[in-house]
Short mmCIF file of C-alpha atoms in Angstrom, two decimals:
data_model
loop_
_atom_site.label_atom_id
_atom_site.label_comp_id
_atom_site.label_asym_id
_atom_site.label_seq_id
_atom_site.Cartn_x
_atom_site.Cartn_y
_atom_site.Cartn_z
CA MET A 132 10.90 -8.41 37.21
CA ASN A 133 8.02 -9.19 39.54
CA LEU A 134 5.37 -10.59 37.36
CA PRO A 135 1.87 -11.48 38.68
CA SER A 136 1.75 -15.23 39.67
CA ASP A 137 -1.56 -15.86 38.00
CA PHE A 138 -0.14 -14.34 34.94
CA THR A 139 2.90 -16.76 34.75
CA ALA A 140 0.62 -19.71 35.52
CA ARG A 141 -1.81 -18.88 32.78
CA LEU A 142 0.95 -18.31 30.38
CA THR A 143 2.55 -21.61 31.16
CA ARG A 144 -0.70 -23.42 30.58
CA GLN A 145 -1.00 -21.54 27.25
CA ILE A 146 2.50 -22.10 25.82
CA GLY A 147 4.24 -24.53 28.07
CA ALA A 148 6.66 -24.19 31.12
CA ASP A 149 9.89 -23.79 29.04
CA GLU A 150 8.42 -21.29 26.52
CA ALA A 151 6.75 -19.31 29.36
CA ALA A 152 10.11 -19.29 31.30
CA ARG A 153 12.05 -17.86 28.27
CA LEU A 154 9.22 -15.32 27.68
CA CYS A 155 9.23 -14.00 31.34
CA GLN A 156 13.16 -13.79 31.03
CA ALA A 157 12.84 -11.71 27.92
CA LEU A 158 10.48 -9.31 29.67
CA ASP A 159 13.36 -8.52 31.93
CA GLY A 160 15.64 -7.55 29.22
CA PRO A 161 15.98 -4.25 27.19
CA ALA A 162 13.28 -3.28 24.83
CA PRO A 163 14.28 -3.03 21.11
CA VAL A 164 14.20 0.53 19.54
CA SER A 165 12.54 0.85 16.26
CA VAL A 166 11.36 3.60 13.87
CA ARG A 167 9.35 3.66 10.62
CA LEU A 168 10.24 6.17 7.86
CA ASN A 169 7.78 8.32 5.98
CA PRO A 170 8.04 7.54 2.31
CA ALA A 171 6.50 11.02 1.54
CA LYS A 172 9.36 12.80 3.45
CA PRO A 173 12.66 11.20 2.54
CA LEU A 174 15.59 11.77 5.00
CA PRO A 175 18.08 14.36 3.92
CA SER A 176 21.50 13.04 3.20
CA ALA A 177 24.05 13.08 6.16
CA CYS A 178 25.68 16.48 7.09
CA ASN A 179 28.57 17.55 9.36
CA GLU A 180 26.88 20.00 11.48
CA ALA A 181 28.93 20.84 14.50
CA ASP A 182 26.13 21.27 16.99
CA LEU A 183 24.26 18.08 15.78
CA PRO A 184 24.12 15.68 18.75
CA TRP A 185 22.14 13.03 17.04
CA SER A 186 19.91 12.69 13.72
CA LEU A 187 18.28 9.67 12.23
CA ALA A 188 19.74 10.67 8.90
CA GLU A 189 23.21 10.15 10.37
CA ALA A 190 22.31 7.03 12.31
CA MET A 191 20.80 4.95 9.47
CA SER A 192 24.16 3.36 8.69
CA GLU A 193 23.76 1.35 11.79
CA ALA A 194 20.14 0.57 11.48
CA GLU A 195 18.68 -2.91 10.61
CA THR A 196 15.47 -3.64 8.71
CA VAL A 197 12.35 -4.89 10.30
CA ALA A 198 11.54 -8.10 8.25
CA TRP A 199 7.66 -7.64 8.33
CA CYS A 200 7.34 -4.00 7.45
CA GLN A 201 8.90 -1.96 4.60
CA GLY A 202 10.32 1.31 6.05
CA GLY A 203 10.65 -0.15 9.49
CA TYR A 204 14.14 -0.03 11.10
CA TYR A 205 15.81 -1.12 14.43
CA LEU A 206 18.33 1.29 15.97
CA PRO A 207 21.28 0.02 18.05
CA ALA A 208 20.40 2.16 21.00
CA ARG A 209 17.66 4.74 22.05
CA PRO A 210 18.56 8.19 21.34
CA LYS A 211 16.90 11.38 22.55
CA PHE A 212 14.45 11.56 19.54
CA THR A 213 12.91 14.80 21.11
CA PHE A 214 16.03 16.69 19.79
CA ASP A 215 15.97 15.57 16.23
CA PRO A 216 14.15 18.19 14.15
CA LEU A 217 13.53 15.53 11.47
CA LEU A 218 11.18 13.74 13.88
CA HIS A 219 9.09 16.94 14.30
CA ALA A 220 9.15 17.39 10.52
CA GLY A 221 7.48 14.00 10.08
CA CYS A 222 10.23 12.18 8.45
CA TYR A 223 9.65 9.07 10.81
CA TYR A 224 7.63 7.83 13.44
CA VAL A 225 9.15 5.99 16.52
CA GLN A 226 7.08 2.85 16.58
CA GLU A 227 7.27 -0.49 18.28
CA ALA A 228 8.39 -3.10 15.68
CA SER A 229 5.81 -5.84 16.53
CA SER A 230 2.96 -3.48 15.97
CA MET A 231 4.16 -2.64 12.45
CA ALA A 232 3.01 -6.32 11.72
CA VAL A 233 -0.34 -4.98 10.50
CA ALA A 234 1.51 -4.20 7.29
CA ALA A 235 1.07 -7.87 6.35
CA THR A 236 -2.70 -7.19 5.81
CA VAL A 237 -1.78 -4.72 2.98
CA PRO A 238 -1.82 -7.16 0.02
CA TYR A 239 -5.36 -8.05 0.98
CA ILE A 240 -6.40 -4.39 1.05
CA TYR A 241 -4.76 -3.82 -2.34
CA ASN A 242 -6.46 -6.82 -3.79
CA MET A 243 -9.94 -5.51 -2.57
CA TYR A 244 -9.01 -2.10 -3.97
CA SER A 245 -8.05 -3.56 -7.43
CA ARG A 246 -11.35 -5.41 -7.70
CA ARG A 247 -13.75 -2.54 -7.12
CA THR A 248 -16.29 -2.28 -9.77
CA ALA A 249 -16.53 1.39 -9.76
CA ALA A 250 -13.14 2.83 -10.47
CA ASP A 251 -13.98 6.41 -9.46
CA ALA A 252 -15.53 5.35 -6.01
CA ASN A 253 -13.50 6.25 -2.93
CA PHE A 254 -11.95 3.61 -0.95
CA ARG A 255 -12.46 4.22 2.71
CA MET A 256 -10.73 2.85 5.93
CA LEU A 257 -11.50 3.44 9.55
CA ASP A 258 -8.83 3.12 12.14
CA LEU A 259 -11.23 2.80 15.03
CA CYS A 260 -8.89 3.14 18.25
CA ALA A 261 -6.14 5.24 16.43
CA ALA A 262 -4.29 7.22 19.16
CA PRO A 263 -1.34 7.87 19.43
CA GLY A 264 -1.02 7.39 15.65
CA GLY A 265 1.60 4.74 14.98
CA LYS A 266 -0.66 2.57 13.03
CA SER A 267 -2.54 5.36 11.44
CA THR A 268 0.53 6.86 10.04
CA LEU A 269 1.46 3.21 8.68
CA TRP A 270 -2.01 2.89 7.11
CA ARG A 271 -1.77 6.18 5.48
CA ALA A 272 1.64 5.39 4.20
CA MET A 273 0.47 2.16 2.70
CA LEU A 274 -3.04 2.83 1.46
CA PRO A 275 -3.66 3.54 -2.33
CA ALA A 276 -2.54 7.27 -2.74
CA ASP A 277 -5.12 8.56 -5.34
CA ASN A 278 -8.87 7.74 -3.89
CA ALA A 279 -8.33 6.32 -0.42
CA LEU A 280 -9.64 8.19 2.63
CA LEU A 281 -8.49 7.39 6.03
CA VAL A 282 -10.66 8.18 9.01
CA CYS A 283 -8.75 8.03 12.37
CA ASN A 284 -10.86 7.93 15.51
CA GLU A 285 -10.13 8.29 19.22
CA VAL A 286 -12.84 8.79 21.74
CA VAL A 287 -10.70 10.35 24.51
CA ARG A 288 -10.08 14.01 23.73
CA SER A 289 -6.62 14.32 25.16
CA ARG A 290 -5.38 11.40 22.98
CA LEU A 291 -7.31 12.66 20.07
CA ASN A 292 -5.11 15.83 20.25
CA ILE A 293 -2.05 13.75 20.33
CA LEU A 294 -3.35 11.78 17.35
CA ALA A 295 -4.00 15.03 15.46
CA GLU A 296 -0.44 16.22 16.08
CA ASN A 297 1.02 13.08 14.78
CA MET A 298 -1.10 12.86 11.76
CA ALA A 299 -0.43 16.39 10.88
CA LYS A 300 3.28 15.82 11.07
CA TRP A 301 2.86 12.85 8.75
CA GLY A 302 1.56 15.27 6.30
CA HIS A 303 -0.94 13.38 4.20
CA PRO A 304 -3.93 15.38 3.14
CA ASP A 305 -6.55 12.60 2.83
CA VAL A 306 -7.30 12.24 6.51
CA VAL A 307 -10.34 12.71 8.68
CA LEU A 308 -10.09 12.86 12.58
CA THR A 309 -13.21 11.97 14.64
CA GLY A 310 -13.95 11.53 18.46
CA ALA A 311 -16.93 9.13 18.19
CA GLN A 312 -17.88 6.03 19.98
CA PRO A 313 -17.69 2.73 18.06
CA ALA A 314 -21.57 2.51 17.77
CA ASP A 315 -21.87 5.99 16.16
CA PHE A 316 -20.26 4.66 13.11
CA ALA A 317 -23.17 2.32 12.52
CA ARG A 318 -25.24 5.36 11.33
CA LEU A 319 -22.97 5.45 8.26
CA GLY A 320 -24.11 1.98 7.18
CA GLY A 321 -21.71 -0.32 5.50
CA TRP A 322 -19.59 2.48 4.38
CA PHE A 323 -16.05 1.32 5.07
CA ASP A 324 -13.99 -1.06 3.00
CA VAL A 325 -11.56 -1.78 5.91
CA VAL A 326 -11.82 -1.26 9.78
CA ALA A 327 -8.67 -1.51 11.79
CA ALA A 328 -9.54 -2.08 15.50
CA ASP A 329 -6.47 -2.12 17.62
CA VAL A 330 -8.76 -2.73 20.65
CA PRO A 331 -7.99 -1.68 24.34
CA CYS A 332 -6.44 -4.66 26.07
CA SER A 333 -4.89 -6.03 29.29
CA GLY A 334 -1.36 -4.86 28.00
CA GLU A 335 0.46 -8.08 28.89
CA GLY A 336 2.73 -7.36 25.74
CA MET A 337 3.88 -4.08 27.32
CA PHE A 338 5.06 -5.47 30.57
CA ARG A 339 8.72 -4.79 29.66
CA LYS A 340 8.04 -1.15 28.94
CA ASP A 341 5.28 -0.31 31.19
CA PRO A 342 5.48 -1.38 34.89
CA GLU A 343 1.97 0.13 35.45
CA ALA A 344 0.58 -2.53 33.14
CA ARG A 345 2.03 -5.23 35.43
CA ASN A 346 0.61 -3.65 38.57
CA GLN A 347 -2.90 -3.47 37.12
CA TRP A 348 -3.05 -6.92 35.58
CA SER A 349 -5.56 -9.34 36.92
CA ALA A 350 -7.67 -12.28 35.45
CA ALA A 351 -10.67 -10.28 36.16
CA ASN A 352 -9.26 -7.36 34.01
CA VAL A 353 -8.45 -9.89 31.18
CA ALA A 354 -12.10 -11.03 31.30
CA MET A 355 -13.40 -7.36 31.34
CA CYS A 356 -11.12 -6.53 28.44
CA ALA A 357 -12.25 -9.45 26.44
CA GLU A 358 -15.81 -8.53 26.86
CA ARG A 359 -15.19 -4.83 26.10
CA GLN A 360 -13.27 -5.85 22.81
CA ARG A 361 -16.25 -7.97 21.68
CA ASN A 362 -18.63 -5.04 22.28
CA ILE A 363 -16.46 -2.67 20.40
CA VAL A 364 -16.20 -4.82 17.34
CA ALA A 365 -19.99 -5.68 17.48
CA ASP A 366 -20.83 -1.88 17.77
CA VAL A 367 -18.73 -0.97 14.75
CA TRP A 368 -19.68 -4.10 12.66
CA PRO A 369 -22.53 -2.37 10.78
CA ALA A 370 -20.13 0.16 9.33
CA LEU A 371 -18.10 -2.40 7.68
CA ARG A 372 -19.45 -3.30 4.28
CA THR A 373 -20.14 -6.91 3.16
CA GLY A 374 -16.89 -8.36 1.96
CA GLY A 375 -14.89 -5.73 3.82
CA LEU A 376 -11.90 -6.41 6.03
CA LEU A 377 -11.45 -6.25 9.84
CA VAL A 378 -7.97 -6.01 11.10
CA TYR A 379 -8.13 -7.08 14.70
CA SER A 380 -5.14 -6.51 17.07
CA THR A 381 -4.07 -6.36 20.56
CA CYS A 382 -0.72 -5.97 22.67
CA THR A 383 -1.42 -8.93 24.90
CA PHE A 384 -0.79 -12.65 25.07
CA ASN A 385 -3.78 -14.44 26.48
CA ARG A 386 -6.22 -16.42 24.33
CA GLU A 387 -9.37 -14.85 25.75
CA GLU A 388 -8.48 -11.39 24.10
CA ASN A 389 -7.04 -12.93 21.05
CA GLU A 390 -7.84 -16.44 19.62
CA GLU A 391 -11.19 -16.74 21.53
CA ASN A 392 -12.29 -13.25 20.27
CA VAL A 393 -11.25 -13.91 16.63
CA GLN A 394 -13.37 -17.06 16.74
CA TRP A 395 -16.34 -15.30 18.38
CA ILE A 396 -16.27 -12.57 15.72
CA ALA A 397 -16.10 -15.20 12.91
CA ARG A 398 -19.04 -17.21 14.49
CA THR A 399 -21.28 -14.65 15.96
CA LEU A 400 -20.84 -11.64 13.62
CA GLY A 401 -20.34 -13.49 10.49
CA ALA A 402 -16.75 -13.52 9.08
CA LYS A 403 -14.00 -15.84 7.68
CA VAL A 404 -10.51 -15.70 8.96
CA LEU A 405 -7.86 -14.90 6.31
CA GLN A 406 -4.34 -16.22 6.32
CA LEU A 407 -1.40 -13.69 6.59
CA SER A 408 2.24 -14.14 5.29
CA PHE A 409 5.31 -13.38 7.23
CA PRO A 410 9.00 -13.93 6.37
CA ALA A 411 10.21 -17.39 7.20
CA GLU A 412 12.32 -17.78 10.35
CA SER A 413 10.67 -14.68 11.77
CA GLY A 414 9.63 -16.37 15.00
CA ILE A 415 6.02 -15.30 14.65
CA VAL A 416 3.42 -18.01 15.84
CA GLU A 417 0.20 -18.78 14.11
CA SER A 418 -2.48 -19.72 16.53
CA GLY A 419 -6.29 -19.92 16.12
CA GLY A 420 -6.53 -17.77 13.08
CA GLY A 421 -4.18 -15.06 14.37
CA TYR A 422 -0.56 -14.33 14.74
CA HIS A 423 1.35 -13.97 18.16
CA PHE A 424 4.61 -11.95 18.54
CA PHE A 425 6.30 -13.39 21.71
CA PRO A 426 9.25 -11.18 22.92
CA HIS A 427 11.42 -14.17 23.37
CA LEU A 428 10.81 -15.31 19.66
CA VAL A 429 10.78 -12.01 17.80
CA ARG A 430 12.67 -8.66 18.24
CA GLY A 431 9.73 -6.71 19.54
CA GLU A 432 7.04 -6.45 22.17
CA GLY A 433 4.00 -8.61 22.65
CA PHE A 434 1.40 -8.40 19.85
CA PHE A 435 -1.39 -10.31 18.30
CA VAL A 436 -2.90 -9.61 14.83
CA ALA A 437 -5.76 -11.28 12.84
CA LEU A 438 -7.52 -10.37 9.52
CA LEU A 439 -11.12 -11.29 8.94
CA GLN A 440 -13.43 -10.77 5.99
CA LYS A 441 -17.13 -9.87 6.81
CA THR A 442 -19.56 -12.42 5.15
CA THR A 443 -22.93 -11.06 6.54
CA ALA A 444 -25.11 -8.35 5.00
CA ASP A 445 -26.81 -5.54 7.18
CA ASP A 446 -30.20 -4.40 7.04
CA GLY A 447 -29.21 -0.64 7.00
CA SER A 448 -31.54 0.17 9.67
CA GLN A 449 -29.10 2.42 11.46
CA ALA A 450 -27.59 4.01 8.42
CA GLU A 451 -28.17 7.83 7.74
CA LYS A 452 -29.25 8.79 11.21
CA PRO A 453 -27.18 11.69 12.03
CA LEU A 454 -25.84 12.52 15.38
CA ARG A 455 -26.76 16.15 15.09
CA THR A 456 -27.87 18.40 12.33
CA ARG A 457 -26.31 21.80 11.70
CA PRO A 458 -25.95 23.84 8.40
CA HIS A 459 -22.84 23.66 6.46
CA LYS A 460 -21.26 26.76 4.88
CA GLN A 461 -20.41 25.95 1.41
CA PRO A 462 -17.20 27.97 0.69
CA THR A 463 -15.57 27.60 -2.53
CA GLN A 464 -12.08 26.94 -3.43
CA ALA A 465 -11.50 30.74 -3.48
CA ALA A 466 -11.93 30.77 0.30
CA LEU A 467 -8.21 29.58 0.61
CA PRO A 468 -5.18 31.04 -1.03
CA ALA A 469 -3.49 29.02 -3.76
CA TRP A 470 -1.30 27.17 -1.24
CA PHE A 471 -1.47 23.68 -2.66
CA ASP A 472 0.07 21.66 -5.56
CA LEU A 473 -3.32 19.94 -5.97
CA PRO A 474 -6.98 21.35 -6.34
CA PHE A 475 -8.70 21.73 -2.82
CA ALA A 476 -12.09 22.78 -1.74
CA ALA A 477 -12.46 24.57 1.74
CA LEU A 478 -14.55 23.20 4.50
CA PRO A 479 -15.17 24.73 7.94
CA SER A 480 -14.27 22.72 11.05
CA PRO A 481 -15.86 22.87 14.59
CA THR A 482 -13.00 25.05 15.58
CA GLY A 483 -13.63 27.73 13.02
CA VAL A 484 -10.49 26.78 10.95
CA TYR A 485 -10.89 26.01 7.23
CA CYS A 486 -9.82 22.67 6.28
CA ALA A 487 -8.53 21.90 2.76
CA VAL A 488 -10.12 18.88 1.25
CA ARG A 489 -9.52 17.32 -2.12
CA PRO A 490 -12.76 17.76 -4.08
CA ARG A 491 -13.34 14.11 -4.67
CA PHE A 492 -13.38 13.67 -0.80
CA ALA A 493 -15.66 16.84 -0.04
CA HIS A 494 -18.83 14.72 -0.11
CA ASP A 495 -17.51 12.16 2.23
CA ALA A 496 -16.09 14.71 4.59
CA ARG A 497 -19.60 16.55 4.92
CA LYS A 498 -21.19 13.18 5.50
CA ILE A 499 -18.83 12.51 8.31
CA ALA A 500 -19.04 15.89 9.82
CA ASP A 501 -22.84 15.72 9.84
CA THR A 502 -22.95 12.27 11.24
CA LEU A 503 -20.07 12.08 13.82
CA SER A 504 -18.20 14.15 16.21
CA THR A 505 -15.53 15.38 14.01
CA LEU A 506 -12.37 17.36 14.85
CA TYR A 507 -11.22 18.03 11.29
CA CYS A 508 -11.54 16.74 7.74
CA GLY A 509 -8.45 17.09 5.45
CA VAL A 510 -5.78 19.69 6.25
CA PRO A 511 -6.44 22.45 8.81
CA ALA A 512 -5.18 25.17 6.71
CA ALA A 513 -6.25 28.71 7.80
CA GLU A 514 -8.18 30.68 10.31
CA VAL A 515 -10.01 33.50 8.70
CA LYS A 516 -10.06 36.80 10.54
CA GLY A 517 -11.65 39.55 8.61
CA LYS A 518 -9.89 39.53 5.45
CA LYS A 519 -6.63 37.86 6.76
CA TYR A 520 -5.89 34.21 6.47
CA ILE A 521 -3.77 33.05 9.32
CA PRO A 522 -1.93 29.78 8.19
CA GLN A 523 -2.16 26.74 10.50
CA GLN A 524 0.60 24.51 11.52
CA PRO A 525 -0.72 21.23 9.66
CA LEU A 526 -0.66 23.33 6.50
CA ALA A 527 3.27 23.78 6.69
CA LEU A 528 3.73 19.92 7.26
CA CYS A 529 1.45 19.06 4.44
CA THR A 530 3.04 17.10 1.61
CA CYS A 531 0.84 19.04 -0.88
CA PHE A 532 1.85 22.44 0.34
CA GLN A 533 3.58 24.40 -2.45
CA GLY A 534 7.12 24.95 -1.93
CA ASN A 535 6.91 28.52 -3.14
CA ALA A 536 3.73 29.55 -1.38
CA CYS A 537 5.66 31.66 1.14
CA PRO A 538 9.29 32.53 1.75
CA ARG A 539 11.49 29.83 3.49
CA VAL A 540 14.30 30.19 5.88
CA ASN A 541 16.56 27.35 6.79
CA LEU A 542 17.54 26.99 10.36
CA ASN A 543 20.51 25.26 11.74
CA HIS A 544 20.24 22.66 14.41
CA THR A 545 20.39 25.06 17.35
CA ASP A 546 17.88 27.43 15.95
CA ALA A 547 15.57 24.58 14.90
CA LEU A 548 15.41 23.39 18.43
CA ARG A 549 14.92 27.17 19.61
CA TYR A 550 12.01 27.32 17.14
CA LEU A 551 10.63 23.93 18.30
CA ARG A 552 10.75 25.26 22.05
CA ARG A 553 8.74 28.17 20.72
CA GLU A 554 11.41 30.67 21.56
CA SER A 555 11.93 33.94 19.62
CA LEU A 556 14.26 33.85 16.70
CA THR A 557 16.09 36.62 14.62
CA LEU A 558 15.97 36.10 10.98
CA PRO A 559 18.34 37.36 8.37
CA SER A 560 17.79 40.96 7.35
CA ASP A 561 16.90 40.16 3.86
CA THR A 562 13.86 37.81 4.96
CA PRO A 563 10.70 39.20 3.51
CA ARG A 564 8.05 40.30 6.09
CA GLY A 565 5.01 38.32 6.58
CA TYR A 566 4.49 34.65 6.92
CA VAL A 567 7.76 32.52 6.53
CA LEU A 568 8.24 28.85 6.53
CA ALA A 569 10.88 27.75 8.99
CA CYS A 570 12.64 24.76 7.67
CA TYR A 571 15.46 22.43 8.75
CA ARG A 572 17.63 20.90 5.96
CA ASP A 573 14.98 22.20 3.70
CA LEU A 574 12.12 20.20 5.44
CA PRO A 575 9.27 22.42 6.85
CA LEU A 576 8.89 22.65 10.68
CA GLY A 577 6.18 25.38 10.75
CA PHE A 578 5.56 29.12 10.38
CA LEU A 579 7.02 32.39 11.59
CA ASN A 580 5.44 35.87 11.20
CA ASN A 581 8.29 38.12 10.28
CA LEU A 582 7.56 41.69 11.44
CA GLY A 583 10.96 43.10 10.52
CA THR A 584 12.44 43.90 13.95
CA ARG A 585 11.39 40.50 15.32
CA ALA A 586 9.72 37.39 14.22
CA ASN A 587 6.81 35.72 16.13
CA ASN A 588 7.04 32.12 16.50
CA LEU A 589 3.83 30.43 15.39
CA TYR A 590 4.71 26.90 16.55
CA PRO A 591 1.80 25.36 18.50
CA ALA A 592 2.29 25.74 22.23
CA PRO A 593 1.08 22.19 23.07
CA TRP A 594 3.63 20.75 20.64
CA ARG A 595 6.62 22.75 22.00
CA ILE A 596 9.77 20.92 23.39
CA ARG A 597 9.61 21.38 27.17
CA THR A 598 12.92 20.48 28.10
CA GLY A 599 16.14 22.26 27.35
CA ASP A 600 18.68 19.34 27.98
CA CYS A 601 19.83 17.71 24.75
#
């Protein structure tokens, strides 16, 4: 591997010649393959389907656990995940193992949650730089289930759409997607209990997987990234309440973007650095208040994570200044059919789709929509055309969608892939007309509209599988 000479020189000064040589050698080796399971969508048992080329359910017997993340597993080789319908059903997420290390902050989050004085108050977390959604799905799986709202933000619209797809597949209803700048969140005041900032970085930790990251590396880019990261954290800092937690992470090795920024946050913005706990013999290196994952020491890519607790108070001068004002319709729960296992209110989104929001989060959802550029709050459930309710894809994948809300049809692997390619399907003759839930091994994939002689495939065109080679 042709690594930039300035990079290797800086790395040698940082960790020593022997360790730097071992790290660079590791960057020439194969990348580990890892996944994280969705606890709300358990994998089905193994089957003997003749046309099944690969499925995670069948491969789990060869998987090894990721020591620092419950539900994380290494696979012995990289399969063609695209052709496993269980991936599209949201049973698991293909996530790099080192980045799962943010799970080590969860005990602090639960401790904060348990010590709240108002038991009925909502617990709010912001994933500031969330796309494509690996850490967001992890946060959503590990946050308290009853009254925790997760706001996932991505400023780049194309990446926001990818984030929306992955969060919809994960299936949790208590999620808001925004496309705001970090400074926009200051309008909410100290509203969030936790802010996760997986900040854009120079990408040194991705050199093994991304040759373009090597080509773009320079010392000047490292300095630029470090400054941008400080600006991002400073901009969002007023949105974190006093005593709240900041999870700071990068996928790079250098001290400028990692240890030095952690100390800058603590010193300049006002925070104390908290200690995390990782399994013994894990190979994780503690340094300057954070934790390094070096590929020659751990089974994963380069990563850095630190946890800080805000100690300063804000004056609230920027709070409650809306980005725009627009009147909200106030639909009632009756605006949506009885599709859910739990009570839900209906809120309109900017796209015209009605979103299902649990009543306890309706006020929070309206506040976010009035203050920030918002894609949706809750579950995009239905588009209303006249008296017709057209169900939306995230509804099918939501874990609160009632199993008997519409007829279901189980597809074999071949037909499931045809459905995921958005091809036409012929359903059994006794299938009721109207909206039908297409499933694979009893796990929902999406909707069909059965017209009798044919069935319209309603799988979203941007999500479809575009290759035909298994």
